Amino acid sequence: MRFRRKIRSPAVLSHEFVIQNHADTASGLVMGFLVVFVLEVLAKFAVIFVAVQYNVTYTTDDNSEQFHFYDYGPKDIATIFFYMLVAINLHAIIQEHILDKINRRLHLSKTKHSKFNESGQLAFFYLFSFIWGASILNEEEFMMDPSSLWKDYPRSRMLFQVKFFYICQIAYWLHALPELYFQKIRKEDIPRQLCYICLYIAHISGAYLLNLQHLGLILMVPHYLVELIFHASRLFYFIDENKQQGFTIWALLFVMVRLLTLTLSVLTFGFGLARVENPGFSIADGNFNVLPVRIGCLAAVCLTQAWMMWKFINFQLKKWREHVKNQIPKKKIANTKNKRTKKEPNRANFVNGSAKSEG
């Protein structure tokens, strides 16, 4: 009889224990907050984490209609923390029930396995965020009037869905930081992922805190569409290496979105906000329309777009060099075949000639 080896469970609070049970811990905390939220005694404490804070209600003169808006403040940190735990749970569900099952069938290498998981997670997030952001733009008609990007600034009051969208965006990208540890990301991939995660956190938080939610939303939606196409194309490439048409579409849209981002940013910070009637700096009123802030925002956007274009050009050059290297052996094989076909008729004539002379 063969004796099965007992699988030792990792020690409590060890690295392996934390990695294996981080999703269960996060789900337990989420359920705890929801249970406390139901209880009347502790509901006031849990509501800070679960519900969106800083509700401001306006009523018409005849009290016939109410309008609900939202501001931001320190309590948003608790709400972001709660939805960061939710994001960790969703991340684990997608990884375990979808990506891991596909990986078992594909039998990918360690490098491709890591990239497949990364693209799979981001593809789900970009798809959800693109649909959600596009629906907000459609309902609120943000795209109809470009002057609305700077008109009536500062817009310190947000609609519920706009604020909740930003809360979820910040929570997701914050959850991506500990996931680098939980998912055992390779050391050579950590700097690259850490770089774009920090860029997302900085830009989205900046738009949220500086009352530029309208501009940030308009720039995020097309950017997420481009990133969705890229990661979906990479998933299809891992499944079948002959499917590369999506990368061509991504390359065209990538350049167009970079130009759109630069155009709207220059138009907003360089011309629109500089000409509004209420320039001045006031944290209480949420007005950050001063020259240093505008220059800083425009510089951050331009530098980020330039860096992305630089990475894009290097990526395309790398692919082109790989394509050329792959074509050189094929040309050599084709040339050798042509030389052989040219020599074979001469040999045949020589054999026939010798045969005729012998006859």
mmCIF file of C-alpha atoms in Angstrom:
data_model
loop_
_atom_site.group_PDB
_atom_site.id
_atom_site.type_symbol
_atom_site.label_atom_id
_atom_site.label_comp_id
_atom_site.label_asym_id
_atom_site.label_seq_id
_atom_site.Cartn_x
_atom_site.Cartn_y
_atom_site.Cartn_z
ATOM 1 C CA MET A 1 0.000 0.000 0.000
ATOM 2 C CA ARG A 2 1.115 3.517 -0.820
ATOM 3 C CA PHE A 3 0.944 6.074 1.938
ATOM 4 C CA ARG A 4 -0.123 9.573 0.944
ATOM 5 C CA ARG A 5 1.983 12.395 2.214
ATOM 6 C CA LYS A 6 0.174 14.714 4.544
ATOM 7 C CA ILE A 7 0.004 18.266 3.216
ATOM 8 C CA ARG A 8 1.158 20.533 5.985
ATOM 9 C CA SER A 9 -0.861 23.686 6.444
ATOM 10 C CA PRO A 10 1.253 26.835 6.731
ATOM 11 C CA ALA A 11 1.866 28.356 10.124
ATOM 12 C CA VAL A 12 -0.617 30.969 11.292
ATOM 13 C CA LEU A 13 0.303 34.527 10.228
ATOM 14 C CA SER A 14 3.130 33.234 8.030
ATOM 15 C CA HIS A 15 3.565 34.631 4.520
ATOM 16 C CA GLU A 16 2.013 31.576 2.900
ATOM 17 C CA PHE A 17 -0.900 31.605 5.357
ATOM 18 C CA VAL A 18 -1.666 35.266 4.603
ATOM 19 C CA ILE A 19 -1.449 34.690 0.837
ATOM 20 C CA GLN A 20 -3.730 31.635 0.910
ATOM 21 C CA ASN A 21 -6.353 33.176 3.190
ATOM 22 C CA HIS A 22 -6.320 36.863 2.232
ATOM 23 C CA ALA A 23 -9.554 36.588 0.226
ATOM 24 C CA ASP A 24 -11.361 34.807 3.083
ATOM 25 C CA THR A 25 -10.137 37.459 5.504
ATOM 26 C CA ALA A 26 -11.369 40.254 3.240
ATOM 27 C CA SER A 27 -14.755 38.579 2.736
ATOM 28 C CA GLY A 28 -15.074 38.119 6.492
ATOM 29 C CA LEU A 29 -14.460 41.825 7.051
ATOM 30 C CA VAL A 30 -17.002 42.754 4.369
ATOM 31 C CA MET A 31 -19.635 40.493 5.943
ATOM 32 C CA GLY A 32 -18.813 41.954 9.347
ATOM 33 C CA PHE A 33 -19.410 45.505 8.141
ATOM 34 C CA LEU A 34 -22.692 44.468 6.493
ATOM 35 C CA VAL A 35 -23.923 42.719 9.651
ATOM 36 C CA VAL A 36 -23.069 45.764 11.757
ATOM 37 C CA PHE A 37 -24.795 47.938 9.154
ATOM 38 C CA VAL A 38 -28.047 46.034 9.716
ATOM 39 C CA LEU A 39 -27.914 46.416 13.499
ATOM 40 C CA GLU A 40 -29.506 49.675 14.630
ATOM 41 C CA VAL A 41 -27.131 50.168 17.553
ATOM 42 C CA LEU A 42 -23.942 50.098 15.458
ATOM 43 C CA ALA A 43 -25.397 51.237 12.125
ATOM 44 C CA LYS A 44 -24.024 54.748 12.563
ATOM 45 C CA PHE A 45 -20.514 53.313 12.662
ATOM 46 C CA ALA A 46 -20.916 50.942 9.698
ATOM 47 C CA VAL A 47 -22.645 53.478 7.463
ATOM 48 C CA ILE A 48 -19.374 55.412 7.160
ATOM 49 C CA PHE A 49 -17.818 52.383 5.450
ATOM 50 C CA VAL A 50 -20.724 51.080 3.376
ATOM 51 C CA ALA A 51 -22.641 54.166 2.205
ATOM 52 C CA VAL A 52 -21.443 57.168 0.218
ATOM 53 C CA GLN A 53 -20.944 60.149 2.547
ATOM 54 C CA TYR A 54 -21.449 63.939 2.442
ATOM 55 C CA ASN A 55 -24.931 64.113 0.998
ATOM 56 C CA VAL A 56 -26.144 67.636 0.195
ATOM 57 C CA THR A 57 -29.844 68.067 -0.621
ATOM 58 C CA TYR A 58 -31.294 71.056 -2.459
ATOM 59 C CA THR A 59 -35.016 71.825 -2.678
ATOM 60 C CA THR A 60 -36.893 74.094 -5.001
ATOM 61 C CA ASP A 61 -38.630 77.242 -3.735
ATOM 62 C CA ASP A 62 -42.005 75.518 -3.511
ATOM 63 C CA ASN A 63 -40.463 72.373 -1.912
ATOM 64 C CA SER A 64 -41.947 70.281 -4.704
ATOM 65 C CA GLU A 65 -38.702 68.649 -5.814
ATOM 66 C CA GLN A 66 -35.402 67.702 -4.191
ATOM 67 C CA PHE A 67 -31.964 67.337 -5.759
ATOM 68 C CA HIS A 68 -29.306 65.176 -4.121
ATOM 69 C CA PHE A 69 -25.627 65.947 -4.574
ATOM 70 C CA TYR A 70 -22.476 64.792 -2.848
ATOM 71 C CA ASP A 71 -19.280 66.435 -1.661
ATOM 72 C CA TYR A 72 -16.014 64.772 -0.597
ATOM 73 C CA GLY A 73 -14.206 64.674 2.731
ATOM 74 C CA PRO A 74 -12.114 62.574 5.170
ATOM 75 C CA LYS A 75 -14.893 59.996 5.664
ATOM 76 C CA ASP A 76 -14.400 58.890 2.065
ATOM 77 C CA ILE A 77 -11.238 57.094 3.226
ATOM 78 C CA ALA A 78 -13.397 54.633 5.198
ATOM 79 C CA THR A 79 -15.692 54.082 2.208
ATOM 80 C CA ILE A 80 -12.721 53.522 -0.097
ATOM 81 C CA PHE A 81 -11.301 50.993 2.390
ATOM 82 C CA PHE A 82 -14.557 49.009 2.413
ATOM 83 C CA TYR A 83 -14.805 48.836 -1.377
ATOM 84 C CA MET A 84 -11.119 47.956 -1.553
ATOM 85 C CA LEU A 85 -12.004 44.833 0.446
ATOM 86 C CA VAL A 86 -14.836 44.161 -2.014
ATOM 87 C CA ALA A 87 -12.370 44.480 -4.883
ATOM 88 C CA ILE A 88 -10.065 41.926 -3.235
ATOM 89 C CA ASN A 89 -12.981 39.481 -3.044
ATOM 90 C CA LEU A 90 -13.946 40.006 -6.678
ATOM 91 C CA HIS A 91 -10.313 39.622 -7.703
ATOM 92 C CA ALA A 92 -10.119 36.242 -5.960
ATOM 93 C CA ILE A 93 -13.420 35.064 -7.469
ATOM 94 C CA ILE A 94 -12.354 35.924 -11.022
ATOM 95 C CA GLN A 95 -8.953 34.333 -10.481
ATOM 96 C CA GLU A 96 -10.222 31.099 -8.969
ATOM 97 C CA HIS A 97 -13.383 30.427 -10.945
ATOM 98 C CA ILE A 98 -12.423 31.771 -14.392
ATOM 99 C CA LEU A 99 -8.732 32.419 -15.015
ATOM 100 C CA ASP A 100 -7.321 29.390 -13.174
ATOM 101 C CA LYS A 101 -9.669 27.026 -15.037
ATOM 102 C CA ILE A 102 -8.589 28.471 -18.395
ATOM 103 C CA ASN A 103 -4.921 28.307 -17.412
ATOM 104 C CA ARG A 104 -5.183 24.587 -16.663
ATOM 105 C CA ARG A 105 -6.367 23.949 -20.211
ATOM 106 C CA LEU A 106 -3.794 26.153 -21.940
ATOM 107 C CA HIS A 107 -0.665 24.859 -20.132
ATOM 108 C CA LEU A 108 1.134 28.199 -20.417
ATOM 109 C CA SER A 109 4.687 28.918 -19.323
ATOM 110 C CA LYS A 110 5.320 30.859 -16.106
ATOM 111 C CA THR A 111 5.860 34.134 -17.981
ATOM 112 C CA LYS A 112 2.735 33.772 -20.105
ATOM 113 C CA HIS A 113 0.798 32.503 -17.093
ATOM 114 C CA SER A 114 1.561 35.709 -15.170
ATOM 115 C CA LYS A 115 0.675 37.942 -18.133
ATOM 116 C CA PHE A 116 -2.515 35.982 -18.787
ATOM 117 C CA ASN A 117 -3.675 36.516 -15.203
ATOM 118 C CA GLU A 118 -2.819 40.208 -15.366
ATOM 119 C CA SER A 119 -4.670 40.753 -18.642
ATOM 120 C CA GLY A 120 -7.628 38.678 -17.476
ATOM 121 C CA GLN A 121 -8.121 40.721 -14.318
ATOM 122 C CA LEU A 122 -7.673 44.055 -16.094
ATOM 123 C CA ALA A 123 -9.938 43.078 -18.993
ATOM 124 C CA PHE A 124 -12.845 42.445 -16.595
ATOM 125 C CA PHE A 125 -12.199 45.724 -14.783
ATOM 126 C CA TYR A 126 -11.823 47.809 -17.956
ATOM 127 C CA LEU A 127 -14.977 46.313 -19.471
ATOM 128 C CA PHE A 128 -17.036 47.057 -16.357
ATOM 129 C CA SER A 129 -15.577 50.570 -15.928
ATOM 130 C CA PHE A 130 -16.024 51.452 -19.605
ATOM 131 C CA ILE A 131 -19.699 50.442 -19.630
ATOM 132 C CA TRP A 132 -20.350 52.224 -16.326
ATOM 133 C CA GLY A 133 -18.487 55.401 -17.317
ATOM 134 C CA ALA A 134 -20.077 55.520 -20.776
ATOM 135 C CA SER A 135 -23.547 55.184 -19.234
ATOM 136 C CA ILE A 136 -22.838 58.140 -16.914
ATOM 137 C CA LEU A 137 -21.645 60.262 -19.830
ATOM 138 C CA ASN A 138 -24.735 59.320 -21.818
ATOM 139 C CA GLU A 139 -27.215 59.999 -19.015
ATOM 140 C CA GLU A 140 -25.689 63.302 -17.946
ATOM 141 C CA GLU A 141 -24.921 64.443 -21.520
ATOM 142 C CA PHE A 142 -21.384 65.466 -20.547
ATOM 143 C CA MET A 143 -20.145 65.148 -24.124
ATOM 144 C CA MET A 144 -22.657 67.540 -25.688
ATOM 145 C CA ASP A 145 -20.968 70.797 -24.665
ATOM 146 C CA PRO A 146 -17.128 70.946 -24.411
ATOM 147 C CA SER A 147 -17.342 74.247 -22.517
ATOM 148 C CA SER A 148 -18.967 72.357 -19.630
ATOM 149 C CA LEU A 149 -15.459 71.126 -18.754
ATOM 150 C CA TRP A 150 -14.647 74.514 -17.268
ATOM 151 C CA LYS A 151 -17.965 76.365 -17.128
ATOM 152 C CA ASP A 152 -19.394 76.871 -13.634
ATOM 153 C CA TYR A 153 -16.123 75.719 -12.044
ATOM 154 C CA PRO A 154 -15.702 74.721 -9.270
ATOM 155 C CA ARG A 155 -18.286 71.965 -9.403
ATOM 156 C CA SER A 156 -17.818 70.895 -5.812
ATOM 157 C CA ARG A 157 -21.122 68.992 -5.824
ATOM 158 C CA MET A 158 -21.278 65.599 -7.535
ATOM 159 C CA LEU A 159 -24.122 63.320 -8.505
ATOM 160 C CA PHE A 160 -24.308 60.016 -6.663
ATOM 161 C CA GLN A 161 -23.207 57.855 -9.575
ATOM 162 C CA VAL A 162 -20.252 60.138 -10.345
ATOM 163 C CA LYS A 163 -18.978 60.053 -6.774
ATOM 164 C CA PHE A 164 -19.565 56.318 -6.424
ATOM 165 C CA PHE A 165 -17.711 55.751 -9.706
ATOM 166 C CA TYR A 166 -14.650 57.604 -8.398
ATOM 167 C CA ILE A 167 -14.817 55.831 -5.026
ATOM 168 C CA CYS A 168 -14.785 52.456 -6.775
ATOM 169 C CA GLN A 169 -11.994 53.494 -9.144
ATOM 170 C CA ILE A 170 -9.706 54.626 -6.336
ATOM 171 C CA ALA A 171 -10.579 51.537 -4.281
ATOM 172 C CA TYR A 172 -9.754 49.191 -7.165
ATOM 173 C CA TRP A 173 -6.345 50.663 -7.892
ATOM 174 C CA LEU A 174 -5.489 50.765 -4.184
ATOM 175 C CA HIS A 175 -6.408 47.089 -3.896
ATOM 176 C CA ALA A 176 -3.967 46.356 -6.745
ATOM 177 C CA LEU A 177 -1.041 47.298 -4.478
ATOM 178 C CA PRO A 178 -1.424 44.449 -1.935
ATOM 179 C CA GLU A 179 -2.381 42.103 -4.781
ATOM 180 C CA LEU A 180 1.210 42.343 -5.996
ATOM 181 C CA TYR A 181 2.103 40.460 -2.818
ATOM 182 C CA PHE A 182 -0.957 38.200 -2.620
ATOM 183 C CA GLN A 183 -0.608 36.998 -6.235
ATOM 184 C CA LYS A 184 3.153 36.393 -5.940
ATOM 185 C CA ILE A 185 3.968 38.648 -8.872
ATOM 186 C CA ARG A 186 7.437 38.057 -10.292
ATOM 187 C CA LYS A 187 10.091 40.521 -9.149
ATOM 188 C CA GLU A 188 10.848 41.643 -12.710
ATOM 189 C CA ASP A 189 7.156 42.498 -13.281
ATOM 190 C CA ILE A 190 6.615 44.457 -10.048
ATOM 191 C CA PRO A 191 8.251 47.779 -11.143
ATOM 192 C CA ARG A 192 6.177 47.914 -14.334
ATOM 193 C CA GLN A 193 2.886 47.141 -12.611
ATOM 194 C CA LEU A 194 3.678 49.373 -9.643
ATOM 195 C CA CYS A 195 4.362 52.254 -12.027
ATOM 196 C CA TYR A 196 1.016 52.210 -13.824
ATOM 197 C CA ILE A 197 -0.919 51.492 -10.609
ATOM 198 C CA CYS A 198 0.568 54.599 -8.945
ATOM 199 C CA LEU A 199 -0.147 56.666 -12.064
ATOM 200 C CA TYR A 200 -3.798 55.620 -11.989
ATOM 201 C CA ILE A 201 -4.104 56.436 -8.279
ATOM 202 C CA ALA A 202 -2.438 59.837 -8.688
ATOM 203 C CA HIS A 203 -4.465 60.949 -11.724
ATOM 204 C CA ILE A 204 -7.871 59.677 -10.568
ATOM 205 C CA SER A 205 -7.403 61.009 -7.035
ATOM 206 C CA GLY A 206 -6.197 64.328 -8.446
ATOM 207 C CA ALA A 207 -9.288 64.712 -10.620
ATOM 208 C CA TYR A 208 -11.491 63.787 -7.647
ATOM 209 C CA LEU A 209 -9.912 66.175 -5.145
ATOM 210 C CA LEU A 210 -9.474 69.134 -7.531
ATOM 211 C CA ASN A 211 -13.139 68.998 -8.610
ATOM 212 C CA LEU A 212 -12.201 67.950 -12.135
ATOM 213 C CA GLN A 213 -14.439 64.889 -12.071
ATOM 214 C CA HIS A 214 -16.086 65.844 -15.351
ATOM 215 C CA LEU A 215 -12.792 66.053 -17.245
ATOM 216 C CA GLY A 216 -11.430 62.921 -15.568
ATOM 217 C CA LEU A 217 -14.497 60.897 -16.517
ATOM 218 C CA ILE A 218 -14.353 61.983 -20.164
ATOM 219 C CA LEU A 219 -10.660 61.055 -20.364
ATOM 220 C CA MET A 220 -11.039 57.749 -18.508
ATOM 221 C CA VAL A 221 -13.763 56.229 -20.695
ATOM 222 C CA PRO A 222 -11.858 56.198 -24.049
ATOM 223 C CA HIS A 223 -8.638 55.270 -22.260
ATOM 224 C CA TYR A 224 -10.326 52.255 -20.658
ATOM 225 C CA LEU A 225 -11.710 51.236 -24.063
ATOM 226 C CA VAL A 226 -8.204 51.194 -25.553
ATOM 227 C CA GLU A 227 -6.806 49.237 -22.617
ATOM 228 C CA LEU A 228 -9.703 46.784 -22.851
ATOM 229 C CA ILE A 229 -8.908 46.098 -26.518
ATOM 230 C CA PHE A 230 -5.221 45.576 -25.729
ATOM 231 C CA HIS A 231 -5.726 43.110 -22.877
ATOM 232 C CA ALA A 232 -8.505 41.260 -24.707
ATOM 233 C CA SER A 233 -6.198 40.949 -27.736
ATOM 234 C CA ARG A 234 -3.430 39.623 -25.510
ATOM 235 C CA LEU A 235 -5.795 37.017 -24.045
ATOM 236 C CA PHE A 236 -6.774 35.835 -27.534
ATOM 237 C CA TYR A 237 -3.088 35.785 -28.507
ATOM 238 C CA PHE A 238 -2.251 33.463 -25.608
ATOM 239 C CA ILE A 239 -5.090 31.159 -26.665
ATOM 240 C CA ASP A 240 -4.139 31.246 -30.376
ATOM 241 C CA GLU A 241 -0.938 32.999 -31.502
ATOM 242 C CA ASN A 242 -2.358 33.544 -34.995
ATOM 243 C CA LYS A 243 -5.012 35.938 -33.682
ATOM 244 C CA GLN A 244 -3.190 39.288 -33.719
ATOM 245 C CA GLN A 245 -5.684 41.549 -35.509
ATOM 246 C CA GLY A 246 -6.739 43.159 -32.239
ATOM 247 C CA PHE A 247 -3.284 44.667 -31.709
ATOM 248 C CA THR A 248 -3.630 46.648 -34.957
ATOM 249 C CA ILE A 249 -6.941 48.149 -33.808
ATOM 250 C CA TRP A 250 -5.411 48.892 -30.414
ATOM 251 C CA ALA A 251 -2.410 50.675 -31.973
ATOM 252 C CA LEU A 252 -4.632 52.994 -34.045
ATOM 253 C CA LEU A 253 -6.973 53.831 -31.163
ATOM 254 C CA PHE A 254 -4.065 54.274 -28.748
ATOM 255 C CA VAL A 255 -2.592 57.143 -30.768
ATOM 256 C CA MET A 256 -6.028 58.737 -31.279
ATOM 257 C CA VAL A 257 -6.834 58.654 -27.558
ATOM 258 C CA ARG A 258 -3.449 60.175 -26.689
ATOM 259 C CA LEU A 259 -4.186 63.070 -29.052
ATOM 260 C CA LEU A 260 -7.708 63.436 -27.624
ATOM 261 C CA THR A 261 -6.340 63.528 -24.061
ATOM 262 C CA LEU A 262 -3.761 66.190 -24.901
ATOM 263 C CA THR A 263 -6.302 68.284 -26.819
ATOM 264 C CA LEU A 264 -8.920 68.304 -24.065
ATOM 265 C CA SER A 265 -6.305 68.925 -21.367
ATOM 266 C CA VAL A 266 -4.759 71.906 -23.167
ATOM 267 C CA LEU A 267 -8.212 73.251 -23.967
ATOM 268 C CA THR A 268 -9.356 72.958 -20.342
ATOM 269 C CA PHE A 269 -6.268 74.057 -18.409
ATOM 270 C CA GLY A 270 -4.735 76.405 -20.977
ATOM 271 C CA PHE A 271 -7.809 78.254 -22.228
ATOM 272 C CA GLY A 272 -11.045 77.349 -20.431
ATOM 273 C CA LEU A 273 -10.151 77.596 -16.744
ATOM 274 C CA ALA A 274 -7.872 80.593 -17.392
ATOM 275 C CA ARG A 275 -10.868 82.607 -18.632
ATOM 276 C CA VAL A 276 -13.533 81.726 -16.065
ATOM 277 C CA GLU A 277 -15.027 84.517 -14.026
ATOM 278 C CA ASN A 278 -14.055 83.226 -10.577
ATOM 279 C CA PRO A 279 -10.318 82.523 -10.577
ATOM 280 C CA GLY A 280 -8.822 82.095 -7.134
ATOM 281 C CA PHE A 281 -7.722 79.541 -4.580
ATOM 282 C CA SER A 282 -10.118 78.406 -1.864
ATOM 283 C CA ILE A 283 -10.049 74.983 -0.247
ATOM 284 C CA ALA A 284 -13.351 75.631 1.515
ATOM 285 C CA ASP A 285 -15.111 76.370 -1.773
ATOM 286 C CA GLY A 286 -13.181 73.681 -3.664
ATOM 287 C CA ASN A 287 -11.729 76.242 -6.046
ATOM 288 C CA PHE A 288 -8.198 75.386 -7.215
ATOM 289 C CA ASN A 289 -8.239 77.544 -10.325
ATOM 290 C CA VAL A 290 -4.834 79.215 -9.952
ATOM 291 C CA LEU A 291 -1.936 79.266 -12.392
ATOM 292 C CA PRO A 292 0.439 76.909 -10.461
ATOM 293 C CA VAL A 293 -2.280 74.258 -10.132
ATOM 294 C CA ARG A 294 -3.259 74.525 -13.796
ATOM 295 C CA ILE A 295 0.369 74.277 -14.914
ATOM 296 C CA GLY A 296 0.967 71.337 -12.595
ATOM 297 C CA CYS A 297 -2.091 69.451 -13.861
ATOM 298 C CA LEU A 298 -1.280 70.130 -17.506
ATOM 299 C CA ALA A 299 2.351 69.119 -17.003
ATOM 300 C CA ALA A 300 1.319 65.880 -15.288
ATOM 301 C CA VAL A 301 -1.023 64.967 -18.131
ATOM 302 C CA CYS A 302 1.451 65.875 -20.872
ATOM 303 C CA LEU A 303 4.356 64.031 -19.242
ATOM 304 C CA THR A 304 2.211 60.945 -18.720
ATOM 305 C CA GLN A 305 1.029 60.964 -22.333
ATOM 306 C CA ALA A 306 4.610 61.463 -23.583
ATOM 307 C CA TRP A 307 5.801 58.562 -21.420
ATOM 308 C CA MET A 308 3.000 56.338 -22.734
ATOM 309 C CA MET A 309 3.847 57.224 -26.337
ATOM 310 C CA TRP A 310 7.516 56.467 -25.672
ATOM 311 C CA LYS A 311 6.592 53.039 -24.283
ATOM 312 C CA PHE A 312 4.262 52.480 -27.222
ATOM 313 C CA ILE A 313 6.939 53.326 -29.814
ATOM 314 C CA ASN A 314 9.472 51.054 -28.110
ATOM 315 C CA PHE A 315 6.888 48.263 -28.016
ATOM 316 C CA GLN A 316 6.161 48.631 -31.737
ATOM 317 C CA LEU A 317 9.876 48.724 -32.611
ATOM 318 C CA LYS A 318 10.461 45.577 -30.570
ATOM 319 C CA LYS A 319 7.652 43.775 -32.389
ATOM 320 C CA TRP A 320 8.965 44.956 -35.754
ATOM 321 C CA ARG A 321 12.480 43.667 -34.985
ATOM 322 C CA GLU A 322 11.095 40.317 -33.896
ATOM 323 C CA HIS A 323 9.087 40.144 -37.106
ATOM 324 C CA VAL A 324 12.181 40.899 -39.210
ATOM 325 C CA LYS A 325 14.219 38.250 -37.387
ATOM 326 C CA ASN A 326 11.516 35.683 -38.018
ATOM 327 C CA GLN A 327 11.377 36.585 -41.709
ATOM 328 C CA ILE A 328 15.158 36.182 -42.302
ATOM 329 C CA PRO A 329 15.260 32.370 -41.749
ATOM 330 C CA LYS A 330 12.212 31.970 -44.002
ATOM 331 C CA LYS A 331 13.958 33.887 -46.793
ATOM 332 C CA LYS A 332 17.098 31.750 -46.434
ATOM 333 C CA ILE A 333 15.044 28.564 -46.647
ATOM 334 C CA ALA A 334 13.235 29.885 -49.712
ATOM 335 C CA ASN A 335 16.547 30.830 -51.408
ATOM 336 C CA THR A 336 18.079 27.402 -50.780
ATOM 337 C CA LYS A 337 14.997 25.723 -52.217
ATOM 338 C CA ASN A 338 15.207 27.911 -55.344
ATOM 339 C CA LYS A 339 18.902 27.026 -55.818
ATOM 340 C CA ARG A 340 18.148 23.335 -55.506
ATOM 341 C CA THR A 341 15.364 23.514 -58.068
ATOM 342 C CA LYS A 342 17.684 25.304 -60.498
ATOM 343 C CA LYS A 343 20.425 22.647 -60.133
ATOM 344 C CA GLU A 344 18.117 19.655 -60.530
ATOM 345 C CA PRO A 345 17.232 20.300 -64.225
ATOM 346 C CA ASN A 346 20.948 20.650 -65.128
ATOM 347 C CA ARG A 347 21.714 17.328 -63.528
ATOM 348 C CA ALA A 348 18.850 15.736 -65.349
ATOM 349 C CA ASN A 349 20.122 17.045 -68.724
ATOM 350 C CA PHE A 350 23.636 15.801 -67.948
ATOM 351 C CA VAL A 351 22.344 12.312 -67.170
ATOM 352 C CA ASN A 352 20.224 12.303 -70.287
ATOM 353 C CA GLY A 353 23.153 13.530 -72.401
ATOM 354 C CA SER A 354 25.474 10.868 -71.095
ATOM 355 C CA ALA A 355 22.847 8.280 -71.700
ATOM 356 C CA LYS A 356 22.404 9.435 -75.267
ATOM 357 C CA SER A 357 26.154 9.380 -75.980
ATOM 358 C CA GLU A 358 26.401 5.874 -74.616
ATOM 359 C CA GLY A 359 23.571 4.800 -76.845
#
